[in-house]
Amino acid sequence: MAGRNGRTVRDLRRGNRTAVLQRLYFDGPLSRFELGPATGLSSGSVSNVVADLIADGLVEEAGSVDSDGGRPRTLLRVAPHSGQMIGVDVGETRVRVELFDLALTELARTERPLTPQGYDVDVIVGHIRDGVAEVLTAEGAAPERLLGVGVGVPGIVEHTADRGAVVHGQTIGWDAVPLERLLQSPEPPGPVRYFIDNGAKTLGQAEMWFGAGRGARNAVVVLFGSGVGACLVTPEVEHGRAVEWGHLTVRVRGRRCRCGASGCLEAYAGAESLLARWHEAGGRPPRNADEETALTAMLAAAYPADGATADPVALGVLEETAEYLGAGLSDLINLFQPERIIVGGWAGLQLGSRFLPDVRRHAATYALRHPADKVTIELGRLGPDAVTVGAAILPLADFFAGGGRRPAPESEDRLPAWRAALRERAPR
């Protein structure tokens, strides 16, 4: 039966379960007494919901605390082993697949390296499906508890009613690839719910929930890898919006970008172009090395240990790259006036603290003074696994949206609900 606002009793119960689960997840352990003010539910509703969640094995006791003169209050938490999620990072150099419990403790992982021509759709689909099957056979895996598989990909992701998630990845040669439909198969690991989104966006989601973005309402999370991208989080777009920041024009008639245009930021600031510019300037990147190894060598040449003389070519290219990145960040500052900019991605973390002071200085130089004075620019805190953690958050958000219920893979679409659940914030 529906009420005046169109909500049924079932909707109300699901909403109450969602409220309790989210508060226990982000703020727990909490007592039943504390859950009332935290969720806005009456004590009777809290008791009923908690009893249901305990009966379902989703909530468990976690000790007790003394009350003011009364009996000790039992603390509750979300049971970490009651569900599992898989996060997938379709990166520039590898496809990484990780299995997590509800507390986002890693249970298993596998990686599939990619060649420079490794973005063949069938190859990527095979890597994802094989990786999912592999981690589900690892010790501690419980396929019957799997909430779903989140996948972070390069490019623009469009969610459609007839083909599911469709990926537009111009830089990797993907034109309207129906990735979600391609991943579904009756073969092992069997029917699985897939949740697909932009990789910079999943990185941003992870940092906002658990990393350097905790407590911020207005932030930009930057993914600095082989290319560059960004995710904007504002009060108006709280679940995050992927921004094709790497294809902002920073130089008219400049270097050719891998997207086909000229003068893009990515053509100067991505790791791929950074290493190419080092080579063009007379540097000597190690032969037949992957990008991460080559960037490590470049850093060692530019910032040698033991007081050795720096390679002026490597140092010059890195300093120029810091200026391009700073100028690119200044555009984000002027446009969105964030309180924080968080730099992640394997290349951003690898360049790390040596690189960041110069980037901050150039960003402040190019940006308007007032918004520049209010922003902080810092490194992400979740390391190179941030994209997989953020991807795993996608099925976790769906789990919250359903009040802890696990729909079958072929069940009704809950896309609006799980995307809305991403707006939840960890406590400030």
Coordinates of C-alpha atoms in Angstrom, one line a residue, residues 41-384:
L41 CA 14.3 7.0 13.8
S42 CA 12.3 6.3 17.0
S43 CA 13.7 3.9 19.6
G44 CA 11.1 1.4 18.6
S45 CA 12.0 1.6 14.9
V46 CA 15.7 1.3 15.8
S47 CA 15.0 -1.8 17.9
N48 CA 13.0 -3.5 15.1
V49 CA 15.5 -2.7 12.4
V50 CA 18.5 -3.8 14.4
A51 CA 16.7 -7.1 15.3
D52 CA 16.1 -7.7 11.6
L53 CA 19.7 -6.9 10.6
I54 CA 21.1 -9.1 13.3
A55 CA 18.7 -12.0 12.2
D56 CA 20.0 -11.5 8.6
G57 CA 23.6 -11.7 9.9
L58 CA 24.4 -8.2 8.7
V59 CA 24.9 -6.6 12.1
E60 CA 26.8 -8.0 15.1
E61 CA 27.6 -7.0 18.6
A62 CA 31.0 -5.2 19.2
G63 CA 31.4 -4.9 23.0
S64 CA 29.7 -2.5 25.3
V65 CA 30.1 0.9 27.0
D66 CA 29.0 2.2 30.3
S67 CA 25.9 4.3 30.4
D68 CA 25.1 7.1 32.9
G69 CA 24.2 5.1 35.9
G70 CA 22.3 2.4 34.0
R71 CA 23.2 -0.9 32.4
P72 CA 26.1 -1.0 30.0
R73 CA 25.0 -0.3 26.4
T74 CA 25.7 -2.9 23.8
L75 CA 27.6 -1.6 20.7
L76 CA 26.8 -2.7 17.2
R77 CA 28.6 -2.8 13.9
V78 CA 28.2 -4.0 10.4
A79 CA 29.5 -7.6 10.3
P80 CA 32.6 -7.4 8.0
H81 CA 32.2 -11.0 6.8
S82 CA 28.5 -10.8 5.9
G83 CA 29.3 -9.6 2.3
Q84 CA 32.1 -9.2 -0.2
M85 CA 32.7 -6.9 -3.1
I86 CA 35.1 -7.0 -6.1
G87 CA 36.8 -3.9 -7.4
V88 CA 38.4 -3.7 -10.9
D89 CA 40.8 -1.1 -12.1
V90 CA 41.2 -1.1 -15.9
G91 CA 44.4 1.0 -15.8
E92 CA 47.0 2.0 -18.3
T93 CA 49.5 -0.7 -17.6
R94 CA 47.4 -3.5 -16.0
V95 CA 44.0 -4.7 -15.1
R96 CA 43.9 -5.1 -11.3
V97 CA 41.1 -7.2 -9.6
E98 CA 40.7 -7.2 -5.8
L99 CA 38.2 -9.0 -3.5
F100 CA 37.2 -7.1 -0.3
D101 CA 35.0 -7.9 2.7
L102 CA 32.5 -5.3 3.9
A103 CA 35.1 -3.5 5.9
L104 CA 37.1 -3.1 2.6
T105 CA 39.8 -5.5 3.9
E106 CA 41.6 -7.0 1.0
L107 CA 41.0 -10.8 0.8
A108 CA 42.6 -11.6 -2.6
R109 CA 44.0 -9.9 -5.7
T110 CA 45.3 -10.6 -9.2
E111 CA 46.7 -8.5 -12.0
R112 CA 46.8 -8.9 -15.7
P113 CA 49.5 -6.8 -17.5
L114 CA 48.6 -4.8 -20.6
T115 CA 50.7 -4.1 -23.6
P116 CA 50.6 -0.7 -25.3
Q117 CA 48.0 -2.2 -27.6
G118 CA 46.2 -4.0 -24.8
Y119 CA 42.9 -2.1 -25.0
D120 CA 41.3 -4.6 -27.4
V121 CA 37.8 -4.9 -26.0
D122 CA 37.9 -8.8 -26.0
V123 CA 41.2 -8.7 -24.2
I124 CA 39.9 -6.4 -21.5
V125 CA 36.7 -8.4 -21.1
G126 CA 38.7 -11.6 -20.8
H127 CA 41.0 -10.1 -18.2
I128 CA 38.1 -8.9 -16.1
R129 CA 36.2 -12.1 -16.2
D130 CA 39.2 -14.3 -15.6
G131 CA 40.4 -12.0 -12.7
V132 CA 36.9 -12.2 -11.1
A133 CA 36.9 -16.0 -11.4
E134 CA 40.4 -16.2 -9.9
V135 CA 39.8 -14.1 -6.8
L136 CA 36.5 -15.9 -6.2
T137 CA 38.4 -19.2 -5.8
A138 CA 40.9 -17.7 -3.4
E139 CA 41.0 -18.6 0.3
G140 CA 38.4 -16.6 2.2
A141 CA 36.3 -16.0 -0.8
A142 CA 32.5 -16.6 -0.4
P143 CA 30.9 -16.3 -3.9
E144 CA 27.4 -16.7 -2.3
R145 CA 28.1 -13.4 -0.4
L146 CA 29.2 -11.4 -3.4
L147 CA 27.4 -8.1 -3.6
G148 CA 28.7 -7.3 -7.1
V149 CA 31.7 -6.3 -9.1
G150 CA 32.6 -2.6 -9.6
V151 CA 34.8 -1.6 -12.6
G152 CA 36.7 1.6 -13.1
V153 CA 37.5 2.4 -16.7
P154 CA 39.1 5.2 -18.7
G155 CA 36.6 7.3 -20.7
I156 CA 33.0 8.5 -20.4
V157 CA 30.5 6.0 -19.1
E158 CA 26.9 6.3 -20.2
H159 CA 24.2 4.2 -18.4
T160 CA 21.5 3.1 -20.8
A161 CA 18.3 1.2 -20.3
D162 CA 18.8 -1.2 -23.1
R163 CA 22.6 -1.9 -23.1
G164 CA 23.6 -1.1 -19.5
A165 CA 26.9 0.8 -19.1
V166 CA 28.4 1.9 -22.4
V167 CA 32.0 3.3 -22.5
H168 CA 33.1 6.1 -24.8
G169 CA 36.9 5.9 -24.5
Q170 CA 38.4 8.0 -27.4
T171 CA 42.0 7.8 -26.1
I172 CA 41.9 4.0 -26.0
G173 CA 39.9 3.5 -29.2
W174 CA 36.6 2.5 -27.6
D175 CA 33.5 3.9 -29.3
A176 CA 30.2 3.2 -27.5
V177 CA 31.5 -0.2 -26.1
P178 CA 28.6 -2.0 -24.3
L179 CA 31.0 -3.2 -21.6
E180 CA 28.4 -4.3 -19.0
R181 CA 26.5 -6.4 -21.6
L182 CA 29.8 -8.0 -22.8
L183 CA 30.8 -8.9 -19.3
Q184 CA 27.6 -10.8 -18.5
S185 CA 27.8 -14.5 -19.3
P186 CA 26.4 -17.8 -18.1
E187 CA 29.9 -19.3 -18.0
P188 CA 31.9 -19.3 -14.7
P189 CA 32.0 -17.3 -12.6
G190 CA 28.3 -17.3 -13.5
P191 CA 25.7 -14.4 -13.2
V192 CA 27.3 -11.4 -11.6
R193 CA 26.1 -7.8 -11.0
Y194 CA 28.5 -5.3 -12.6
F195 CA 28.7 -1.7 -11.8
I196 CA 30.8 0.4 -14.2
D197 CA 32.0 3.9 -13.9
N198 CA 34.9 6.2 -14.9
G199 CA 38.2 5.4 -13.1
A200 CA 38.9 9.0 -12.0
K201 CA 35.4 9.0 -10.5
T202 CA 35.9 5.7 -8.5
L203 CA 39.3 7.1 -7.3
G204 CA 37.5 10.3 -6.2
Q205 CA 34.8 8.2 -4.4
A206 CA 37.3 6.3 -2.5
E207 CA 39.3 9.4 -1.4
M208 CA 36.0 11.2 -0.4
W209 CA 34.8 8.2 1.7
F210 CA 38.0 7.0 3.2
G211 CA 41.0 9.1 2.2
A212 CA 42.2 12.7 1.9
G213 CA 38.7 14.0 1.0
R214 CA 37.0 13.0 4.2
G215 CA 35.0 15.9 5.6
A216 CA 35.2 18.0 2.4
R217 CA 32.0 19.1 0.7
N218 CA 33.7 20.7 -2.3
A219 CA 36.7 18.9 -3.8
V220 CA 38.5 17.9 -7.0
V221 CA 40.2 14.5 -7.1
V222 CA 42.9 14.2 -9.8
L223 CA 44.0 11.0 -11.4
F224 CA 47.6 11.4 -12.7
G225 CA 48.7 8.3 -14.5
S226 CA 49.6 7.6 -18.1
G227 CA 47.0 10.2 -18.8
V228 CA 45.2 12.6 -16.5
G229 CA 41.6 12.9 -15.4
A230 CA 39.6 14.4 -12.6
C231 CA 36.5 14.0 -10.5
L232 CA 34.5 16.9 -9.2
V233 CA 32.6 16.6 -6.0
T234 CA 30.3 19.5 -4.9
P235 CA 27.1 19.9 -2.9
E236 CA 25.2 19.9 -6.1
V237 CA 27.0 16.8 -7.5
E238 CA 27.8 14.9 -4.3
H239 CA 28.3 11.5 -5.9
G240 CA 31.0 13.0 -8.2
R241 CA 31.2 13.9 -11.8
A242 CA 34.0 12.7 -14.0
V243 CA 35.7 15.7 -15.7
E244 CA 37.7 15.2 -19.0
W245 CA 40.3 17.6 -17.5
G246 CA 43.2 16.0 -19.4
H247 CA 41.7 17.3 -22.7
L248 CA 41.7 20.9 -21.7
T249 CA 43.7 22.9 -24.2
V250 CA 46.8 24.4 -22.6
R251 CA 48.7 25.2 -25.8
V252 CA 47.3 26.3 -29.1
R253 CA 48.9 24.2 -32.0
G254 CA 50.8 22.3 -29.3
R255 CA 51.8 18.6 -29.1
R256 CA 49.4 16.0 -30.5
C257 CA 47.4 14.3 -27.8
R258 CA 46.5 10.6 -28.0
C259 CA 42.8 11.7 -28.3
G260 CA 43.7 13.2 -31.7
A261 CA 43.5 16.9 -30.7
S262 CA 46.5 19.2 -30.3
G263 CA 47.7 21.0 -27.1
C264 CA 45.8 19.0 -24.5
L265 CA 47.0 19.0 -21.0
E266 CA 47.5 15.2 -21.2
A267 CA 49.9 15.7 -24.1
Y268 CA 52.2 17.5 -21.6
A269 CA 51.4 16.3 -18.1
G270 CA 50.5 12.6 -18.5
A271 CA 53.2 10.1 -17.7
E272 CA 53.2 8.8 -21.2
S273 CA 53.9 12.2 -22.7
L274 CA 56.2 13.2 -19.9
L275 CA 58.5 10.2 -20.7
A276 CA 58.2 11.0 -24.5
R277 CA 59.3 14.6 -23.9
W278 CA 62.3 13.4 -21.8
H279 CA 63.4 11.2 -24.7
E280 CA 62.8 14.0 -27.3
A281 CA 64.9 16.4 -25.2
G282 CA 67.9 14.0 -25.2
G283 CA 67.1 11.9 -22.1
R284 CA 67.7 8.2 -21.9
P285 CA 64.7 6.3 -20.6
P286 CA 65.5 2.6 -20.0
R287 CA 64.7 0.5 -23.1
N288 CA 61.8 -1.9 -23.1
A289 CA 60.7 -0.7 -19.6
D290 CA 57.1 -0.1 -18.6
E291 CA 56.0 3.4 -17.8
E292 CA 56.3 2.9 -14.0
T293 CA 59.9 1.7 -14.3
A294 CA 60.8 4.4 -16.7
L295 CA 59.3 7.1 -14.5
T296 CA 61.2 5.8 -11.5
A297 CA 64.4 6.1 -13.6
M298 CA 63.6 9.6 -14.6
L299 CA 63.0 10.6 -11.0
A300 CA 66.3 9.1 -9.9
A301 CA 68.0 11.0 -12.6
A302 CA 66.4 14.3 -11.7
Y303 CA 66.6 13.9 -8.0
P304 CA 69.7 11.7 -7.4
A305 CA 70.6 10.4 -4.0
D306 CA 73.9 10.9 -2.1
G307 CA 74.5 14.4 -3.5
A308 CA 75.1 13.3 -7.1
T309 CA 74.6 15.8 -9.9
A310 CA 71.1 15.9 -11.2
D311 CA 70.4 15.2 -14.9
P312 CA 69.5 18.7 -16.2
V313 CA 67.3 17.2 -19.0
A314 CA 65.2 15.1 -16.7
L315 CA 64.9 17.9 -14.1
G316 CA 64.0 20.4 -16.7
V317 CA 61.2 18.2 -18.2
L318 CA 59.8 17.5 -14.7
E319 CA 59.9 21.2 -13.8
E320 CA 58.1 22.1 -17.0
T321 CA 55.5 19.4 -16.3
A322 CA 54.9 20.7 -12.8
E323 CA 54.1 24.1 -14.4
Y324 CA 51.7 22.5 -16.9
L325 CA 49.9 20.6 -14.1
G326 CA 49.8 23.7 -11.9
A327 CA 48.3 25.7 -14.7
G328 CA 45.8 23.0 -15.3
L329 CA 44.9 22.9 -11.6
S330 CA 44.4 26.7 -11.7
D331 CA 41.6 26.2 -14.2
L332 CA 39.9 23.8 -11.8
I333 CA 40.4 26.3 -9.0
N334 CA 38.9 29.2 -11.0
L335 CA 36.0 27.2 -12.4
F336 CA 34.9 25.2 -9.3
Q337 CA 36.6 26.9 -6.3
P338 CA 37.2 23.7 -4.4
E339 CA 38.3 23.6 -0.8
R340 CA 40.6 20.7 -1.6
I341 CA 42.4 19.2 -4.6
I342 CA 43.6 15.7 -4.1
V343 CA 46.3 14.2 -6.4
G344 CA 46.2 10.4 -6.9
G345 CA 47.0 7.9 -9.5
W346 CA 50.2 5.8 -9.8
A347 CA 52.2 8.6 -11.4
G348 CA 51.0 11.3 -9.0
L349 CA 51.9 9.2 -6.0
Q350 CA 55.2 8.2 -7.5
L351 CA 56.2 11.8 -8.1
G352 CA 54.9 12.5 -4.7
S353 CA 56.2 15.1 -2.3
R354 CA 59.2 16.0 -4.5
F355 CA 56.9 17.3 -7.2
L356 CA 53.9 18.7 -5.3
P357 CA 55.5 21.9 -3.9
D358 CA 56.2 23.2 -7.5
V359 CA 52.7 22.2 -8.6
R360 CA 51.2 24.1 -5.7
R361 CA 53.4 27.2 -6.5
H362 CA 52.4 27.3 -10.1
A363 CA 48.7 26.7 -9.4
A364 CA 48.7 29.7 -7.0
T365 CA 50.5 31.8 -9.7
Y366 CA 48.0 31.1 -12.4
A367 CA 44.8 31.0 -10.4
L368 CA 42.7 33.9 -9.1
R369 CA 44.0 34.9 -5.7
H370 CA 40.8 34.6 -3.7
P371 CA 39.9 30.9 -4.6
A372 CA 43.6 30.0 -4.6
D373 CA 44.0 31.2 -1.0
K374 CA 41.2 28.9 0.1
V375 CA 42.3 25.6 -1.6
T376 CA 44.7 23.0 -0.3
I377 CA 46.5 20.7 -2.7
E378 CA 47.6 17.3 -1.3
L379 CA 48.3 13.7 -2.2
G380 CA 45.8 11.0 -1.9
R381 CA 46.0 8.7 1.0
L382 CA 44.8 5.4 -0.3
G383 CA 47.8 4.5 -2.5
P384 CA 47.8 2.8 -5.9

